[in-house]
PDB file of C-alpha atoms and ligand atoms in Angstrom:
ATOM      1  CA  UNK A   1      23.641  21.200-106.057  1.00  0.00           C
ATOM      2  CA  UNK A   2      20.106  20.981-105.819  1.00  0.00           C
ATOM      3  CA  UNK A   3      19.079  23.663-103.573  1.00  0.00           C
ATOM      4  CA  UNK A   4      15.506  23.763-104.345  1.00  0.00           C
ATOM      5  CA  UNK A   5      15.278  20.047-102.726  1.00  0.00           C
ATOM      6  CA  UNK A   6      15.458  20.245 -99.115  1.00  0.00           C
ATOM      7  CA  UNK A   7      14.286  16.712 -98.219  1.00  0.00           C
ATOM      8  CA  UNK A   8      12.229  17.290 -95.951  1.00  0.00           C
ATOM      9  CA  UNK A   9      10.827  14.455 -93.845  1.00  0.00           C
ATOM     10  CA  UNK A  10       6.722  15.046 -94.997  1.00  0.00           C
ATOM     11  CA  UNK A  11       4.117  18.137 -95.949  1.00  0.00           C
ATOM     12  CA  UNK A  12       3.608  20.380 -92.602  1.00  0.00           C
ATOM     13  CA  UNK A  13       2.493  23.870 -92.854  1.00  0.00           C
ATOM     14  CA  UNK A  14       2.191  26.868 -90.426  1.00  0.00           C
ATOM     15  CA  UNK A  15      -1.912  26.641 -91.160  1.00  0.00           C
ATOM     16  CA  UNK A  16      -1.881  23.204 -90.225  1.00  0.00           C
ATOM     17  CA  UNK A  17      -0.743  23.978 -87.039  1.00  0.00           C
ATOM     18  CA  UNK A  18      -3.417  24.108 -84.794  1.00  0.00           C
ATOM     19  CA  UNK A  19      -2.296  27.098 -82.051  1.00  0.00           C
ATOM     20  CA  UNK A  20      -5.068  26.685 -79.763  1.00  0.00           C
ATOM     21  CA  UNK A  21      -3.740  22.861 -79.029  1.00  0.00           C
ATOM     22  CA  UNK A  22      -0.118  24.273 -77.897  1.00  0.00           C
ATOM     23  CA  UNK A  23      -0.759  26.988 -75.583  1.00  0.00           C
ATOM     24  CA  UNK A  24       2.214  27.223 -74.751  1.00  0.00           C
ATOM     25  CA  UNK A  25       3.578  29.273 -78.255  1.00  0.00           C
ATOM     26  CA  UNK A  26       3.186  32.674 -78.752  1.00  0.00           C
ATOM     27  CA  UNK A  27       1.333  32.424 -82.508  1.00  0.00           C
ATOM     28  CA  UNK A  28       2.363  35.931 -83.235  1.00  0.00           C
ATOM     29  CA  UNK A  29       5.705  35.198 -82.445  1.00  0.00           C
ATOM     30  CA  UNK A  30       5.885  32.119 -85.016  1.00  0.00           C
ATOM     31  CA  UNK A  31       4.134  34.068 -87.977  1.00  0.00           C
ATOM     32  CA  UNK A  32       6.880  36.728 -86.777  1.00  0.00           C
ATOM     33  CA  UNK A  33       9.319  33.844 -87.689  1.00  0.00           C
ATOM     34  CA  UNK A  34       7.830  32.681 -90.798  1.00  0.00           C
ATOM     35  CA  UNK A  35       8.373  36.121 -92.318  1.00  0.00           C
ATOM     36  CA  UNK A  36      12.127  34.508 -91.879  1.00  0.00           C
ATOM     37  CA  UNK A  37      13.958  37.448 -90.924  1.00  0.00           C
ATOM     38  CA  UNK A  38      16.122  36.116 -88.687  1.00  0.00           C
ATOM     39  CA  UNK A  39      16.894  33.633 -91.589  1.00  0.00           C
ATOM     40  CA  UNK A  40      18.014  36.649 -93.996  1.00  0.00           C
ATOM     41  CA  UNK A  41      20.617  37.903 -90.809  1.00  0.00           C
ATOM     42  CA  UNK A  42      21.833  34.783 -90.815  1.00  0.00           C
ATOM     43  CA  UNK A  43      19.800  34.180 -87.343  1.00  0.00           C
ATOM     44  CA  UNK A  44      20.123  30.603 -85.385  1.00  0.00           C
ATOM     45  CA  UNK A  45      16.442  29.031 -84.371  1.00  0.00           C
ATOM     46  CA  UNK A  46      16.245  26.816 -81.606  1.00  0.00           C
ATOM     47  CA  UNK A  47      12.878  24.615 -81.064  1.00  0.00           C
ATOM     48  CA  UNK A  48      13.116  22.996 -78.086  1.00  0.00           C
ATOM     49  CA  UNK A  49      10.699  21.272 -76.217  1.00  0.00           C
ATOM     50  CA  UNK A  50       9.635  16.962 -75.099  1.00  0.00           C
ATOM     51  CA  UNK A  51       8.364  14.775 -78.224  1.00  0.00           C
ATOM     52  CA  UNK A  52       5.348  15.009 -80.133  1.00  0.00           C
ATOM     53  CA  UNK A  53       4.801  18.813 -79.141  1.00  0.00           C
ATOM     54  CA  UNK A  54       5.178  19.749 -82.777  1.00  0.00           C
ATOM     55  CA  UNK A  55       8.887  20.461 -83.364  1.00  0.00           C
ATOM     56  CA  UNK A  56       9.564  18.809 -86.387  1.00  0.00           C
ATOM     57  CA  UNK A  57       6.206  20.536 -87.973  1.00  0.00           C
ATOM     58  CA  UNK A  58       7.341  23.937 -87.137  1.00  0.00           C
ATOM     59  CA  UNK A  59      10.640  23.289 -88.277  1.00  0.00           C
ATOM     60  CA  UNK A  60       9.428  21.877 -91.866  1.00  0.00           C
ATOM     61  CA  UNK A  61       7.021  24.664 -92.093  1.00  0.00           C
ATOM     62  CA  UNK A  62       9.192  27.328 -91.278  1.00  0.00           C
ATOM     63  CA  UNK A  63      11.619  25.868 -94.023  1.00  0.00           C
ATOM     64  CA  UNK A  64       8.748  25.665 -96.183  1.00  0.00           C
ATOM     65  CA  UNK A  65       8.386  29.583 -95.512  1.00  0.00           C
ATOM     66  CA  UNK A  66      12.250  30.037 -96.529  1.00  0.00           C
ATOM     67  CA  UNK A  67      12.077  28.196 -99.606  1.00  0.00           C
ATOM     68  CA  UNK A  68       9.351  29.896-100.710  1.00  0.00           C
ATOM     69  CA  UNK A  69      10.689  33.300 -99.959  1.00  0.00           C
ATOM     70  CA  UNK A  70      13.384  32.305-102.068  1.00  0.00           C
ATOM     71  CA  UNK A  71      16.213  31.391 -99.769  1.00  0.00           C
ATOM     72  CA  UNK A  72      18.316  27.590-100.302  1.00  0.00           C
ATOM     73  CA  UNK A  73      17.408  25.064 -97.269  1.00  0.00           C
ATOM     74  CA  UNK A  74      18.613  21.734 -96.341  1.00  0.00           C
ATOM     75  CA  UNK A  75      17.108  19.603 -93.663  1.00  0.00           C
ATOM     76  CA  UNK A  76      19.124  16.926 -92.111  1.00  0.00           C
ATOM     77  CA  UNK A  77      18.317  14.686 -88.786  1.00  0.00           C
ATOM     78  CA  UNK A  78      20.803  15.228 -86.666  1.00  0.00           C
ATOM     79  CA  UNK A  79      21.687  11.690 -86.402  1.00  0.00           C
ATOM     80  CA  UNK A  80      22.070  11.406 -90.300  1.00  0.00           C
ATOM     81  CA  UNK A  81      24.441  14.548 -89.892  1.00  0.00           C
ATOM     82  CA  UNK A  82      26.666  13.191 -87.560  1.00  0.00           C
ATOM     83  CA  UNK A  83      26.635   9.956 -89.182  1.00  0.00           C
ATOM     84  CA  UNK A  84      27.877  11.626 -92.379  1.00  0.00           C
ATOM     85  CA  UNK A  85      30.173  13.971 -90.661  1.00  0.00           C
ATOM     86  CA  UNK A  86      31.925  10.877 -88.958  1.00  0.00           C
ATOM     87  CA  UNK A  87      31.776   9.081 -92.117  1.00  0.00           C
ATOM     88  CA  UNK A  88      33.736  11.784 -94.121  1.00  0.00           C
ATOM     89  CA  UNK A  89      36.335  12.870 -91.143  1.00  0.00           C
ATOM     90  CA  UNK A  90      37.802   8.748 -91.356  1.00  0.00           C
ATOM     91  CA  UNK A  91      37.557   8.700 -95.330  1.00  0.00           C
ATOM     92  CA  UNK A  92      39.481  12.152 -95.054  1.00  0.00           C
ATOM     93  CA  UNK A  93      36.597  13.800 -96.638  1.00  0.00           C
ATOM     94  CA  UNK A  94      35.568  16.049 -93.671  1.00  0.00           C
ATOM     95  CA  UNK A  95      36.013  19.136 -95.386  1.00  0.00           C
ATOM     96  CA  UNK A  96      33.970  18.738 -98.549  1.00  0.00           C
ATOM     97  CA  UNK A  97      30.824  17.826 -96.284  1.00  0.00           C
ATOM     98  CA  UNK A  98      31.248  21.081 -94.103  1.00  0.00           C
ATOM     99  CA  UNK A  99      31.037  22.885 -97.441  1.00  0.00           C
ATOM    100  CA  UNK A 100      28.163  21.060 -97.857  1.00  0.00           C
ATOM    101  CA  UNK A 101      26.602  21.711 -95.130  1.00  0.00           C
ATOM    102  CA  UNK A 102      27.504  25.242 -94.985  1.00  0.00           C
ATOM    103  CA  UNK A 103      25.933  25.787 -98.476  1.00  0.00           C
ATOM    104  CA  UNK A 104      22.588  26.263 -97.935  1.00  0.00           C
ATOM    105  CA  UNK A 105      21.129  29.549 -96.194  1.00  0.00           C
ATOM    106  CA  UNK A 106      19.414  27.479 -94.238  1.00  0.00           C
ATOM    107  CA  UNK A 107      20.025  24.394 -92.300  1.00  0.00           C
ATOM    108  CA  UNK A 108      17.803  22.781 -90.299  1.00  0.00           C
ATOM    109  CA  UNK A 109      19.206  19.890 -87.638  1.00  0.00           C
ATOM    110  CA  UNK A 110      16.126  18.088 -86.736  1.00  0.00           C
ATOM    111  CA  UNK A 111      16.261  16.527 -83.121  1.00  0.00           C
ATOM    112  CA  UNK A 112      19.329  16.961 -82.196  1.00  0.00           C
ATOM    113  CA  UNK A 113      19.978  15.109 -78.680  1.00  0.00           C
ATOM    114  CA  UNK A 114      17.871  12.106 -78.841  1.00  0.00           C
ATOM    115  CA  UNK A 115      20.466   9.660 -79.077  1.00  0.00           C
ATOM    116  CA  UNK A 116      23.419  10.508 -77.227  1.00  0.00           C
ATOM    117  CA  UNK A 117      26.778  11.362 -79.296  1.00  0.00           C
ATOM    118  CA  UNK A 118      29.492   9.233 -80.097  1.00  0.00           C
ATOM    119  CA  UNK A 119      32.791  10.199 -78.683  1.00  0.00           C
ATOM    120  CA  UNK A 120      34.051  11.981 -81.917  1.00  0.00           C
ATOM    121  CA  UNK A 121      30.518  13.749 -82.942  1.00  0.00           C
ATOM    122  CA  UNK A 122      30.582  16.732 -80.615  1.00  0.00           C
ATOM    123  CA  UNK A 123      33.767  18.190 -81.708  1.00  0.00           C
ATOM    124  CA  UNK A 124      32.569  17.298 -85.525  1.00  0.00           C
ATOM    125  CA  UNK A 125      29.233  19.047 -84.783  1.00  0.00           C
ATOM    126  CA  UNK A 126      31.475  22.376 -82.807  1.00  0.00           C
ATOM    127  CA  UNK A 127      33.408  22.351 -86.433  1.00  0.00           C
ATOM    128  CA  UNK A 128      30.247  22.620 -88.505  1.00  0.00           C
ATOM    129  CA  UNK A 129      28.596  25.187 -86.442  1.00  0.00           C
ATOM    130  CA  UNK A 130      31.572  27.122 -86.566  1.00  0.00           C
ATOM    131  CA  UNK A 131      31.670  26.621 -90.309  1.00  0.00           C
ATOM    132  CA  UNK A 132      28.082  28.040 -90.438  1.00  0.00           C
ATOM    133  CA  UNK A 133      29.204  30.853 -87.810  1.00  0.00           C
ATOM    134  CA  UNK A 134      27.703  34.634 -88.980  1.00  0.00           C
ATOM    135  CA  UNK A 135      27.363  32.487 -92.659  1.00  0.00           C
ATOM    136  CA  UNK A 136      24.052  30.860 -93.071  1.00  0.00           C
ATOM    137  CA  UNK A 137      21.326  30.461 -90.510  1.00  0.00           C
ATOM    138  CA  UNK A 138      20.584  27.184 -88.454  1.00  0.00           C
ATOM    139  CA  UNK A 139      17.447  26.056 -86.907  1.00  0.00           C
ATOM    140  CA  UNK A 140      17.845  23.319 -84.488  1.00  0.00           C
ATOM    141  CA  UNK A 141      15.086  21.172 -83.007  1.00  0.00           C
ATOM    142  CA  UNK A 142      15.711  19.076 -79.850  1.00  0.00           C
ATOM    143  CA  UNK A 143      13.925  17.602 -76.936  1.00  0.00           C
ATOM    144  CA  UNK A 144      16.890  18.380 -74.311  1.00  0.00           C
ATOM    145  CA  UNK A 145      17.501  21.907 -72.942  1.00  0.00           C
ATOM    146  CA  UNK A 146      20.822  23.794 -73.250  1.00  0.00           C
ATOM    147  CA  UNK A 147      21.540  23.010 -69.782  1.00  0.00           C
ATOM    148  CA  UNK A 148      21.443  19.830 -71.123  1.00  0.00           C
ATOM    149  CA  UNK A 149      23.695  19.977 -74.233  1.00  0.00           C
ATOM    150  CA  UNK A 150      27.047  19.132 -72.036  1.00  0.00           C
ATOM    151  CA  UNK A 151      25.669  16.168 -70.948  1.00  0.00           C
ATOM    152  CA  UNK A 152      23.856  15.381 -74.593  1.00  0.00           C
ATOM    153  CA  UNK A 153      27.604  15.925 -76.236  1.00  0.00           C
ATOM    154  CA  UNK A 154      29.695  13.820 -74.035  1.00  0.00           C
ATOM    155  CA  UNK A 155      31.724  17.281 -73.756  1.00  0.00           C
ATOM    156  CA  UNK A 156      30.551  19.888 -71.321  1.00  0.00           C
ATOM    157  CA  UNK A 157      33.922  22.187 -72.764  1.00  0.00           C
ATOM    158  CA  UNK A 158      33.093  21.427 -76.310  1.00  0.00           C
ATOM    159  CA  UNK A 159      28.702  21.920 -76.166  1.00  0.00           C
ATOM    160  CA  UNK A 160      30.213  25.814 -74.020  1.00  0.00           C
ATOM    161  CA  UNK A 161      31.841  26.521 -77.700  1.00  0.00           C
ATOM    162  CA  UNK A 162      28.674  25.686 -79.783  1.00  0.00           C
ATOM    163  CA  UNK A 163      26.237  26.862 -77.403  1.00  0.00           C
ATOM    164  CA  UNK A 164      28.448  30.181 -77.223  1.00  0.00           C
ATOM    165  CA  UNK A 165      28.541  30.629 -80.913  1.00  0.00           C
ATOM    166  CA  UNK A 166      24.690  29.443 -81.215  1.00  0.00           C
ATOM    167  CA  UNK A 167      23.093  31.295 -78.747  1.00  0.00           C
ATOM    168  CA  UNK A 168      25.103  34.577 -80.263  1.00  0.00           C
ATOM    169  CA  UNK A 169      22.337  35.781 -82.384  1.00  0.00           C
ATOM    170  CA  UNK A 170      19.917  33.297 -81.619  1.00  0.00           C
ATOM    171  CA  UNK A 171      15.700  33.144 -81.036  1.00  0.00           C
ATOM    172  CA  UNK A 172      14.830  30.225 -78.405  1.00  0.00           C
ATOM    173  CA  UNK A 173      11.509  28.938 -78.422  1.00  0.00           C
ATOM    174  CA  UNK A 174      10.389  26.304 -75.796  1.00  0.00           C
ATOM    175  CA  UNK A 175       7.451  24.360 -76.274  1.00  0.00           C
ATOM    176  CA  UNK A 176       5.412  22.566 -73.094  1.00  0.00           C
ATOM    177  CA  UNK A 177       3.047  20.696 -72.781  1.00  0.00           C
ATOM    178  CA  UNK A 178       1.815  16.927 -74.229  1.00  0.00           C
ATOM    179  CA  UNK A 179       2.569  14.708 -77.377  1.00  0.00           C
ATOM    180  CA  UNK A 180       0.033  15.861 -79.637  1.00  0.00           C
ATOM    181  CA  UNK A 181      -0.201  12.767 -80.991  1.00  0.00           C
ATOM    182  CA  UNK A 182      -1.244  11.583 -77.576  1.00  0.00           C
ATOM    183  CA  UNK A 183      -3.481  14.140 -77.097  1.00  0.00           C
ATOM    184  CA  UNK A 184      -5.115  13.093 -80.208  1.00  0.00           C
ATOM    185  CA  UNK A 185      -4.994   9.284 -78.536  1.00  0.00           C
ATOM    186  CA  UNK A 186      -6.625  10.330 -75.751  1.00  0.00           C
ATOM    187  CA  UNK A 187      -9.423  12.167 -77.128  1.00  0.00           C
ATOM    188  CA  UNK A 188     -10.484   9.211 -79.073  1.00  0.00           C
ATOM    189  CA  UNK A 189     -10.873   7.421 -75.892  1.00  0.00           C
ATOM    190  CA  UNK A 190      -8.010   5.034 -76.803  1.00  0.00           C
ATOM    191  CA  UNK A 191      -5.681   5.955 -73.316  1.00  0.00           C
ATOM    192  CA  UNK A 192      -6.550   7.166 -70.584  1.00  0.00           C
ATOM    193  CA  UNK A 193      -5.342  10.997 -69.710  1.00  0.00           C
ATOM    194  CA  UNK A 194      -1.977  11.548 -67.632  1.00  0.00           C
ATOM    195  CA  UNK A 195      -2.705  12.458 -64.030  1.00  0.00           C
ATOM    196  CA  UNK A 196      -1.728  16.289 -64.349  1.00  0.00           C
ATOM    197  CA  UNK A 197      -4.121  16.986 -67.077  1.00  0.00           C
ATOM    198  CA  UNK A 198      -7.945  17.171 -66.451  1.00  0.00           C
ATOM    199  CA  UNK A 199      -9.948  14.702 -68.609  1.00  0.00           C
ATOM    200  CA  UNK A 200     -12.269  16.838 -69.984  1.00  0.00           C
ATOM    201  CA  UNK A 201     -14.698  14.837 -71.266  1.00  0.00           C
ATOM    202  CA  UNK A 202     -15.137  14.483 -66.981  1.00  0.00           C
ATOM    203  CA  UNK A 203     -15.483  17.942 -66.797  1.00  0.00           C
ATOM    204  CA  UNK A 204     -19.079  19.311 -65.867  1.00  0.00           C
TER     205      UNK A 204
HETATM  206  P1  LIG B 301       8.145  16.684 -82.284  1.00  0.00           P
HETATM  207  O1  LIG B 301       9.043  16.953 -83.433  1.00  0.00           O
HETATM  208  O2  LIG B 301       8.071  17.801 -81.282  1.00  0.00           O
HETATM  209  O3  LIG B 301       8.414  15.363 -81.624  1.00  0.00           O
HETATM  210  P2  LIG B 301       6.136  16.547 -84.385  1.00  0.00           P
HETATM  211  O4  LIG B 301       6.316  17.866 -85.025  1.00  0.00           O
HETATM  212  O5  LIG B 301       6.714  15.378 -85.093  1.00  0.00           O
HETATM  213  O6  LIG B 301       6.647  16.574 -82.863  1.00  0.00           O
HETATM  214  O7  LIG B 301       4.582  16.336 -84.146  1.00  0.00           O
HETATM  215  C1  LIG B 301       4.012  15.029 -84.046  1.00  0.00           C
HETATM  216  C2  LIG B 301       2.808  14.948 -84.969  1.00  0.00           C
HETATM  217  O8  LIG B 301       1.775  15.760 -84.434  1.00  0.00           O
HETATM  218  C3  LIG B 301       3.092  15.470 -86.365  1.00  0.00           C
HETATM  219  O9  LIG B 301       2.325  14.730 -87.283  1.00  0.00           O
HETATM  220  C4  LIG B 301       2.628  16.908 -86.313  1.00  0.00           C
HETATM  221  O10 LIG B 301       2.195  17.386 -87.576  1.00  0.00           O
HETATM  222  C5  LIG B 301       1.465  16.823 -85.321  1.00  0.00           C
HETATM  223  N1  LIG B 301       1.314  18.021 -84.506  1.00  0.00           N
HETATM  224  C6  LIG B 301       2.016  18.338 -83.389  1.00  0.00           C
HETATM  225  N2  LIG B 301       1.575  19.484 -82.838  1.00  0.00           N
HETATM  226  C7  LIG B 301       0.565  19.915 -83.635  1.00  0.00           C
HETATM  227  C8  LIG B 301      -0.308  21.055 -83.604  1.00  0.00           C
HETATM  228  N3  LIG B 301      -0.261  21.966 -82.606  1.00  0.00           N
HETATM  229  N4  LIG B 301      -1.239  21.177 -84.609  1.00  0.00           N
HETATM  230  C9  LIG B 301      -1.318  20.261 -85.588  1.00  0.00           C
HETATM  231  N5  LIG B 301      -0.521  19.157 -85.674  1.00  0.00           N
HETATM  232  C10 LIG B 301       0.408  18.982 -84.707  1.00  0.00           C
HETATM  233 MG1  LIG B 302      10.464  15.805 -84.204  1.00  0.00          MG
END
């Protein structure tokens, strides 16, 4: 298979990040992570954090990071996933597409909890992590906290099994703050700035 393709979504790289904008992240604790360690113990990555903080972007550039250090990466959305999951376990096929997925040394699950999952997709999702378990590494982004994965899943028992087995050997970083892209917005003068945050083109 082609591991050298890891489809993901567009170009983001750690020096296009701009730090200074997300206060909230530790920048010596992502370069610490794009040295990919925890990707060569087999390591899970969780990006949490609301939209538009940069999630995605980390995530591609960190797999950018991987690939270049020479290790196989796939990135999926997590909706995608579960589609294809769901699609395989009623064609019978589930078992071939957890070897797929458990291929690559890395697989990233890119916003995982947006939509809410159908009735069968937690326990699908439990039997790929578990496939991936002390194999490969996984580095999940998603915009609901693990407190919130029981509710996300549909299955409060279930999301205790994957949480148990991801949070094992795991490296949680939360990111606060706005939407960058909203940030950007507002800048421009095209909104106006949410009541917590100072505008600070009114600051004197
Ligand atoms: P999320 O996945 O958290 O919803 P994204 O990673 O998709 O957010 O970020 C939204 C857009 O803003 C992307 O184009 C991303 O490259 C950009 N972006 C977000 N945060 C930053 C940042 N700190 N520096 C540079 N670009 C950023
Ligand atoms: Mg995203």
């Amino acid at each position: 298979m082609g591991m050298g393709l890891a489809k993901f979504p567009f170009v983001r790289t750690l020096d296009g990040f701009e730090f200074d904008a997300q206060p909230s992240l530790d920048p010596r604790q992502i370069r610490d992570l794009a040295a990919c360690r925890w990707v060569a113990n087999g390591d899970t990555l969780l990006l949490l954090g609301p939209p538009g903080v940069g999630k995605t972007h980390l995530a591609v550039a960190l797999g950018r990071e991987a690939v270049r250090l020479g290790h196989s990466v796939l990135f999926v959305p997590a909706t995608g996933l579960l589609t294809t999951l769901a699609r395989a376990h009623s064609e019978a096929r589930l078992e071939d597409r957890l070897v797929f997925y458990g291929k690559p040394r890395l697989l990233i699950v890119d916003e995982l909890g947006y939509l809410p999952f159908e009735p069968d997709a937690a326990h699908l999702f439990f039997q790929l992590v578990s496939r991936r378990y002390e194999r490969g590494s996984l580095l999940i982004t998603s915009n609901r906290s693990v407190g919130d994965w029981g509710t996300v899943f549909g299955d409060p028992v279930v999301a205790t099994a994957i949480l148990d087995r991801l949070l094992h050997h795991s490296h949680v970083v939360t990111i606060r703050g706005d939407s960058y892209r909203l940030r950007e917005k507002r800048r421009s003068g095209l909104i106006k700035p949410t009541s917590h945050e100072p505008d600070p083109a009114k600051q004197v």
